[in-house]
Short mmCIF file of C-alpha atoms and ligand atoms in Angstrom, two decimals:
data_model
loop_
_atom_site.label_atom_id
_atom_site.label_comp_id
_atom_site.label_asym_id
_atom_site.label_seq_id
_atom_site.Cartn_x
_atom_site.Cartn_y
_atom_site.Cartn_z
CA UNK A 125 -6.22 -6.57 20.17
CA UNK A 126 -4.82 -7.12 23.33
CA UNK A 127 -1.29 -8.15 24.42
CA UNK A 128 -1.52 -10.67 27.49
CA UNK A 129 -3.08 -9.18 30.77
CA UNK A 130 -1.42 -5.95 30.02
CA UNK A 131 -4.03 -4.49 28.03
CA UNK A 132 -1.67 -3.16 25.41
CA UNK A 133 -3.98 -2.27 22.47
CA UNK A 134 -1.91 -2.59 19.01
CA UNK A 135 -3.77 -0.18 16.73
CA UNK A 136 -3.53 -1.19 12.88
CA UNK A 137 -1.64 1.59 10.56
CA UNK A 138 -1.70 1.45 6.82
CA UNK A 139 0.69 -0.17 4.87
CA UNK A 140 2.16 1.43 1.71
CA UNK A 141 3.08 -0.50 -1.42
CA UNK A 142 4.77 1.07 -3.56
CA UNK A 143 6.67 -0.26 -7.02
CA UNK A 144 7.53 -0.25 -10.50
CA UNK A 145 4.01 -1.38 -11.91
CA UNK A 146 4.58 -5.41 -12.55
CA UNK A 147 6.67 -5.66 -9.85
CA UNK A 148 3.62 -7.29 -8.12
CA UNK A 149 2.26 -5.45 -5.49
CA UNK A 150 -1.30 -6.62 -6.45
CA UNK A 151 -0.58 -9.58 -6.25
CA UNK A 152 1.11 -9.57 -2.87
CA UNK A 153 -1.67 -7.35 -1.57
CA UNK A 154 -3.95 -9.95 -2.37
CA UNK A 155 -2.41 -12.74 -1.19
CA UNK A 156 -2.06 -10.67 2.49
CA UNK A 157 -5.86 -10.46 2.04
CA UNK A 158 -6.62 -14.32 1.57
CA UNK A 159 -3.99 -14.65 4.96
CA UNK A 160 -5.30 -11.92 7.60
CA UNK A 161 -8.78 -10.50 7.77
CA UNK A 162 -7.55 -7.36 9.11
CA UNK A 163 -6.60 -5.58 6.02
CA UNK A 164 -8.84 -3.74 4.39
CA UNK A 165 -7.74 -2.69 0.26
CA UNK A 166 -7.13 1.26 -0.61
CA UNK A 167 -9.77 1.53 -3.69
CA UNK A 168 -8.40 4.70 -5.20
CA UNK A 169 -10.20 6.96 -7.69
CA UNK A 170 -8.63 7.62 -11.29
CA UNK A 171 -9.21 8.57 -14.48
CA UNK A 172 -7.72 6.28 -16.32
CA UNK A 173 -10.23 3.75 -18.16
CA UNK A 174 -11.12 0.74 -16.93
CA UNK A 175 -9.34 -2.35 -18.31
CA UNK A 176 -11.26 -5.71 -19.38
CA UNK A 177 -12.85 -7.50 -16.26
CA UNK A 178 -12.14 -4.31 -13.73
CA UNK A 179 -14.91 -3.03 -12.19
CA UNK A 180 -16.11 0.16 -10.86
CA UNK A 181 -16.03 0.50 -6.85
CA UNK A 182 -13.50 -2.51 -6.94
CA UNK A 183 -10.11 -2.53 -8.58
CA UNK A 184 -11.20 1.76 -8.74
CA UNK A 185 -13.40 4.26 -8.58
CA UNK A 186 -13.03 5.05 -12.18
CA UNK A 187 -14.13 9.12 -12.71
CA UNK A 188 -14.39 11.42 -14.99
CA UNK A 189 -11.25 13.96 -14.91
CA UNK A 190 -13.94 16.76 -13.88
CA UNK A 191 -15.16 14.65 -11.18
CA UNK A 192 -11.65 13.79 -9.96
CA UNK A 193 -10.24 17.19 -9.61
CA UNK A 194 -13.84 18.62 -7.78
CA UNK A 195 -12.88 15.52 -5.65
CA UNK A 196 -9.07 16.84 -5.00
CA UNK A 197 -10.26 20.52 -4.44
CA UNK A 198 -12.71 19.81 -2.21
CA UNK A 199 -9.96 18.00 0.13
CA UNK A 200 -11.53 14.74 -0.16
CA UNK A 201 -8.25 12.77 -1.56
CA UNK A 202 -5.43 11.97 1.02
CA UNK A 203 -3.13 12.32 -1.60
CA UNK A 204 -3.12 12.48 -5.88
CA UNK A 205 -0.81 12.29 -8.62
CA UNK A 206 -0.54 11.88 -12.11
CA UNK A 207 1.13 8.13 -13.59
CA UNK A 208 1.31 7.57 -16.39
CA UNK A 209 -0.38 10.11 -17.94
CA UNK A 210 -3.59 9.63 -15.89
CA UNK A 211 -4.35 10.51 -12.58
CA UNK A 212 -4.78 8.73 -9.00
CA UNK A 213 -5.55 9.17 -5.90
CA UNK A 214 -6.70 7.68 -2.54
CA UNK A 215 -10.06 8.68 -0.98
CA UNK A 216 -9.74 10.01 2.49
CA UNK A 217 -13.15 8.40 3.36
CA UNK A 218 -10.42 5.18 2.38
CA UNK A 219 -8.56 5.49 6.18
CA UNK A 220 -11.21 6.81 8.44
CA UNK A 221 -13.46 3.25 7.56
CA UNK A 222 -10.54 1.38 7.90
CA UNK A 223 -9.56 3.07 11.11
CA UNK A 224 -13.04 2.20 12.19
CA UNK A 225 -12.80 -1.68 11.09
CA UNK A 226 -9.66 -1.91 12.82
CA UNK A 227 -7.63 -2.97 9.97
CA UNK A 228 -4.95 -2.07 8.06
CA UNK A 229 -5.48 0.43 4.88
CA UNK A 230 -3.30 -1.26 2.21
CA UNK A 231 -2.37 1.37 -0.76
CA UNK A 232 -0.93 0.37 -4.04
CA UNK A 233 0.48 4.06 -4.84
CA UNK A 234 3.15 5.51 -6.86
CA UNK A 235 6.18 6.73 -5.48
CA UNK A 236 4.70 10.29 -5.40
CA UNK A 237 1.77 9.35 -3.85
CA UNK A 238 3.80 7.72 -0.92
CA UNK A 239 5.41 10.40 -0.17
CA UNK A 240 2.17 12.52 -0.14
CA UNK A 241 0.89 9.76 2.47
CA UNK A 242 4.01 9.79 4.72
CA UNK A 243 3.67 13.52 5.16
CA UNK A 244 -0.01 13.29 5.79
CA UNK A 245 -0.39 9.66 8.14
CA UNK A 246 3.16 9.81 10.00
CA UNK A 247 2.55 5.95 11.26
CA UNK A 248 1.95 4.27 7.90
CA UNK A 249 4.70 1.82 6.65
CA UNK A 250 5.76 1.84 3.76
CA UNK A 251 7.43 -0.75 1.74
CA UNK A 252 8.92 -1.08 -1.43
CA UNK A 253 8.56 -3.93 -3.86
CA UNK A 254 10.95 -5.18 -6.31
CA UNK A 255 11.30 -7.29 -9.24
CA UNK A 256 14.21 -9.76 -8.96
CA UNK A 257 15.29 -9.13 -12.82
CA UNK A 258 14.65 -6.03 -15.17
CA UNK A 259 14.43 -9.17 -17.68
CA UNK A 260 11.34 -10.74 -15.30
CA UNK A 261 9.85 -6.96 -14.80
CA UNK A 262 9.40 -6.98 -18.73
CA UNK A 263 8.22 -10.53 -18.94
CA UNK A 264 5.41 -9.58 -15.75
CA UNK A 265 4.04 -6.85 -18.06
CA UNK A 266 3.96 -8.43 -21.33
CA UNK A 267 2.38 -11.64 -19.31
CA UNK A 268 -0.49 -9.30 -18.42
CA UNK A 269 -1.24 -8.35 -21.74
CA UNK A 270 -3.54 -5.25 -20.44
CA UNK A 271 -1.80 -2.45 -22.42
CA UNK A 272 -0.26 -2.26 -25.93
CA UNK A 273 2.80 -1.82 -26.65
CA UNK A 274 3.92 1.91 -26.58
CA UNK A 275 2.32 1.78 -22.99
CA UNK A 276 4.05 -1.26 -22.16
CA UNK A 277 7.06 0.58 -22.53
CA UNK A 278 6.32 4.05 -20.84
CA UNK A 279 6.00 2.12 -17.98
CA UNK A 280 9.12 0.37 -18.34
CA UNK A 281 10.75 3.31 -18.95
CA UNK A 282 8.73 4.98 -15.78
CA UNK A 283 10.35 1.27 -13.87
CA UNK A 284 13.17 2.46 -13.96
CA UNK A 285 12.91 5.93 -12.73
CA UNK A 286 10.83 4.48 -9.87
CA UNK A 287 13.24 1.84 -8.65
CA UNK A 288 15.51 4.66 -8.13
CA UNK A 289 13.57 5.93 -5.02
CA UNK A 290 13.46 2.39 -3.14
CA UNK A 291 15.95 4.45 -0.42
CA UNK A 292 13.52 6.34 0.45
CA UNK A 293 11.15 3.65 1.94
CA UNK A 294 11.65 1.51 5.38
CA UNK A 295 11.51 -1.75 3.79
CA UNK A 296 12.34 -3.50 0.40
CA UNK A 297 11.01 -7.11 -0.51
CA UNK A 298 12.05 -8.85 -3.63
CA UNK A 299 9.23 -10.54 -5.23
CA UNK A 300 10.61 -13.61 -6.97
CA UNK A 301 8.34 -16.53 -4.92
CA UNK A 302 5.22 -14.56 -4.22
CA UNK A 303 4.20 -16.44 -0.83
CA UNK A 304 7.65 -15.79 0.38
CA UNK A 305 7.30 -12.17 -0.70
CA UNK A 306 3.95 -12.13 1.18
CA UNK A 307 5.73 -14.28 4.46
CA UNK A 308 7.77 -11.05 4.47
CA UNK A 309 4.85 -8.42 4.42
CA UNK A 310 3.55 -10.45 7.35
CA UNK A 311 6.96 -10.37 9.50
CA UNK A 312 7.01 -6.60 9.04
CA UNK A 313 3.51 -5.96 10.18
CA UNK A 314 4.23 -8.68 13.42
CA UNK A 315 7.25 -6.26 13.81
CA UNK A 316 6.44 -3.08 13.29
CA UNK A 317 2.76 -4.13 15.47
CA UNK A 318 5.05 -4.28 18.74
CA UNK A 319 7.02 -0.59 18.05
CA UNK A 320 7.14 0.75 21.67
CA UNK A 321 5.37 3.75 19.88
CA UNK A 322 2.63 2.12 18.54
CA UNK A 323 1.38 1.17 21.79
CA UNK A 324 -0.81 2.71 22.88
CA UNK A 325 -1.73 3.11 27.09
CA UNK A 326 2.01 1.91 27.32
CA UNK A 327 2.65 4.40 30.09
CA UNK A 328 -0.51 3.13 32.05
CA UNK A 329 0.20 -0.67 31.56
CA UNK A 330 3.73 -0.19 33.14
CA UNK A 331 2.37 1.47 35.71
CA UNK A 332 -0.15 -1.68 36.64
CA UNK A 333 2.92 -3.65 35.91
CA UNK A 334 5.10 -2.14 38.68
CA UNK A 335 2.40 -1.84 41.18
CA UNK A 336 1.84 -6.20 40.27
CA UNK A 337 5.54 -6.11 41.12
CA UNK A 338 5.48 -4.35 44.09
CA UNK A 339 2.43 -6.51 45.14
CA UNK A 340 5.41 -9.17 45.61
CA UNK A 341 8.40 -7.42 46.91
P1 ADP B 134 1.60 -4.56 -9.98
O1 ADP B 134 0.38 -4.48 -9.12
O2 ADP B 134 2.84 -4.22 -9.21
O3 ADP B 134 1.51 -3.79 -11.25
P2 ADP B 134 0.77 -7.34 -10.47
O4 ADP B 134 0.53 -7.89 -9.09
O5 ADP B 134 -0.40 -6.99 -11.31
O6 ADP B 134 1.80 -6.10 -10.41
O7 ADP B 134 1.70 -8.41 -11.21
C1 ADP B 134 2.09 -8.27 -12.56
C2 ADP B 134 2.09 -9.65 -13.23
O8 ADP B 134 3.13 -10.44 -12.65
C3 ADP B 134 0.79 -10.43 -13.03
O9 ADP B 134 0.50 -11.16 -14.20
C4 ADP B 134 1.11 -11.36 -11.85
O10 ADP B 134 0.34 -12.53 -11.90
C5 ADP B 134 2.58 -11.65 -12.09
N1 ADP B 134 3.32 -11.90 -10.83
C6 ADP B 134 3.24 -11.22 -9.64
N2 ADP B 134 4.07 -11.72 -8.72
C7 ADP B 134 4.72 -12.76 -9.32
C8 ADP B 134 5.74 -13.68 -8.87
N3 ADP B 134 6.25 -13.65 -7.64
N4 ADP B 134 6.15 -14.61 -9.77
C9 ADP B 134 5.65 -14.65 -11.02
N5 ADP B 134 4.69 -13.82 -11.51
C10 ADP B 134 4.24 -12.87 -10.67
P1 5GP B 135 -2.48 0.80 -12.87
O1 5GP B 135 -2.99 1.73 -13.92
O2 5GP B 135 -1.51 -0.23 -13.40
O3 5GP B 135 -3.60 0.17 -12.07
O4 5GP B 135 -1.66 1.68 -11.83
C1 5GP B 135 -0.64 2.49 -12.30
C2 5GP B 135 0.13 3.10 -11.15
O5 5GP B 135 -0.72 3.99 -10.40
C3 5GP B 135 0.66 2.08 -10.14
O6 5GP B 135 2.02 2.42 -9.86
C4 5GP B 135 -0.18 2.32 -8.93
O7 5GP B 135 0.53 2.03 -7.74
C5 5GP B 135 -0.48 3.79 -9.04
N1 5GP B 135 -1.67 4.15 -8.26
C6 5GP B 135 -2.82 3.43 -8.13
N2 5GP B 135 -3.66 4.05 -7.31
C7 5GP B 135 -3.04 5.17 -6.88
C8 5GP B 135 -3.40 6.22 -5.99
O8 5GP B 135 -4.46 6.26 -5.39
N3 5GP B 135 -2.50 7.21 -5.82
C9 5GP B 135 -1.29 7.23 -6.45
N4 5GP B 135 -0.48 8.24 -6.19
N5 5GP B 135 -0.91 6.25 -7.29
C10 5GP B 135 -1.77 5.23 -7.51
#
């Protein structure tokens, strides 16, 4: 991408979502997708079971626990945890094909996870994702009537120790209206796309810049 004649190139970086689960980071993620074609989804590997309708290579790469931890030892996950009794993690192989699409990595990770990636990819954003009632949170979870109910409420009850860590994140987006939730994604990546540090060749372009200018003094 180019900015004017400067020749500013504006390299994508990933985008962290993180959030109690129901909060709707799917969903948001998605809609970004339908709106940009420069985002490219995190499919992460995990061992928990696939639920009715998900597929394998799509929503994840669902694995055997075996095949998941040979994957972690042998360095190929950018980061793993365990949530929710299962565990998840984001292929490596995830960033370097994004990097070479030229889109942004979107990951739907845990707060743990996050903070693995922040360590590890220094220029990734990362945003948090809230419900705008503990009341709607509930409702959000029952509504998708994937788990029963004893899981339905470990992850309430994990909600709440996740919401806790939304300080620790750059930015924090209510989702009530969803396309107004996914309006804001959109205004942080137009923002955070013209960071005097993400620019690459900055130096070089002021440099043609000033000699244009001294062309006309
Ligand atoms: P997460 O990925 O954070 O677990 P999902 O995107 O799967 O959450 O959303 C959980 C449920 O809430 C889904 O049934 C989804 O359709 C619904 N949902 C998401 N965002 C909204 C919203 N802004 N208003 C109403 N329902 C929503
Ligand atoms: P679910 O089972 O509802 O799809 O996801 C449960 C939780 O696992 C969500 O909070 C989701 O963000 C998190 N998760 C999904 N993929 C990954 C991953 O690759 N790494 C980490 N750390 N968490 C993940």
């Amino acid at each position: 991408m180019n900015e004017g004649h400067l020749g500013l190139s504006k390299p994508p970086f990933p985008i962290i979502f993180a959030a109690p689960s129901g909060a709707g980071k799917t969903s948001i993620a998605r809609g970004l997708r339908h709106r940009r074609n420069d985002v490219i989804f995190s499919v992460s590997a995990t061992t928990r079971p696939p639920r009715a309708g998900e597929r394998n290579g799509v929503d994840y790469h669902f694995l055997s626990e075996p095949d998941f931890r040979r994957m972690a030892a042998d360095g190929d996950l950018l980061e793993w945890a365990e949530v929710h009794g299962n565990l998840y993690g984001t292929p490596r192989r995830n960033l370097q094909d994004a990097v070479a699409a030229n889109s942004h990595l979107v990951l739907d990770i845990d707060v743990q996870g996050s903070r693995q990636i922040r360590q590890a990819v220094p220029d990734a954003v990362s945003i948090f994702v809230l419900p705008p009632s503990g009341n709607e949170l509930a409702r959000r979870l029952l509504g998708r009537g994937s788990e029963p109910e004893e899981d339905r409420r470990r992850r309430l009850r994990a909600a709440r120790e996740e919401i806790t860590a939304v300080a620790e994140f750059e930015y924090v987006i209510v989702n009530d209206d969803l396309d107004k939730a996914v309006d804001a994604v959109e205004h942080i990546i137009a923002a955070e796309s013209v960071r005097t540090r993400r620019l690459s060749v900055l130096s070089d372009a002021v440099a043609r810049l000033c000699a244009g200018v001294d062309e006309n003094l």
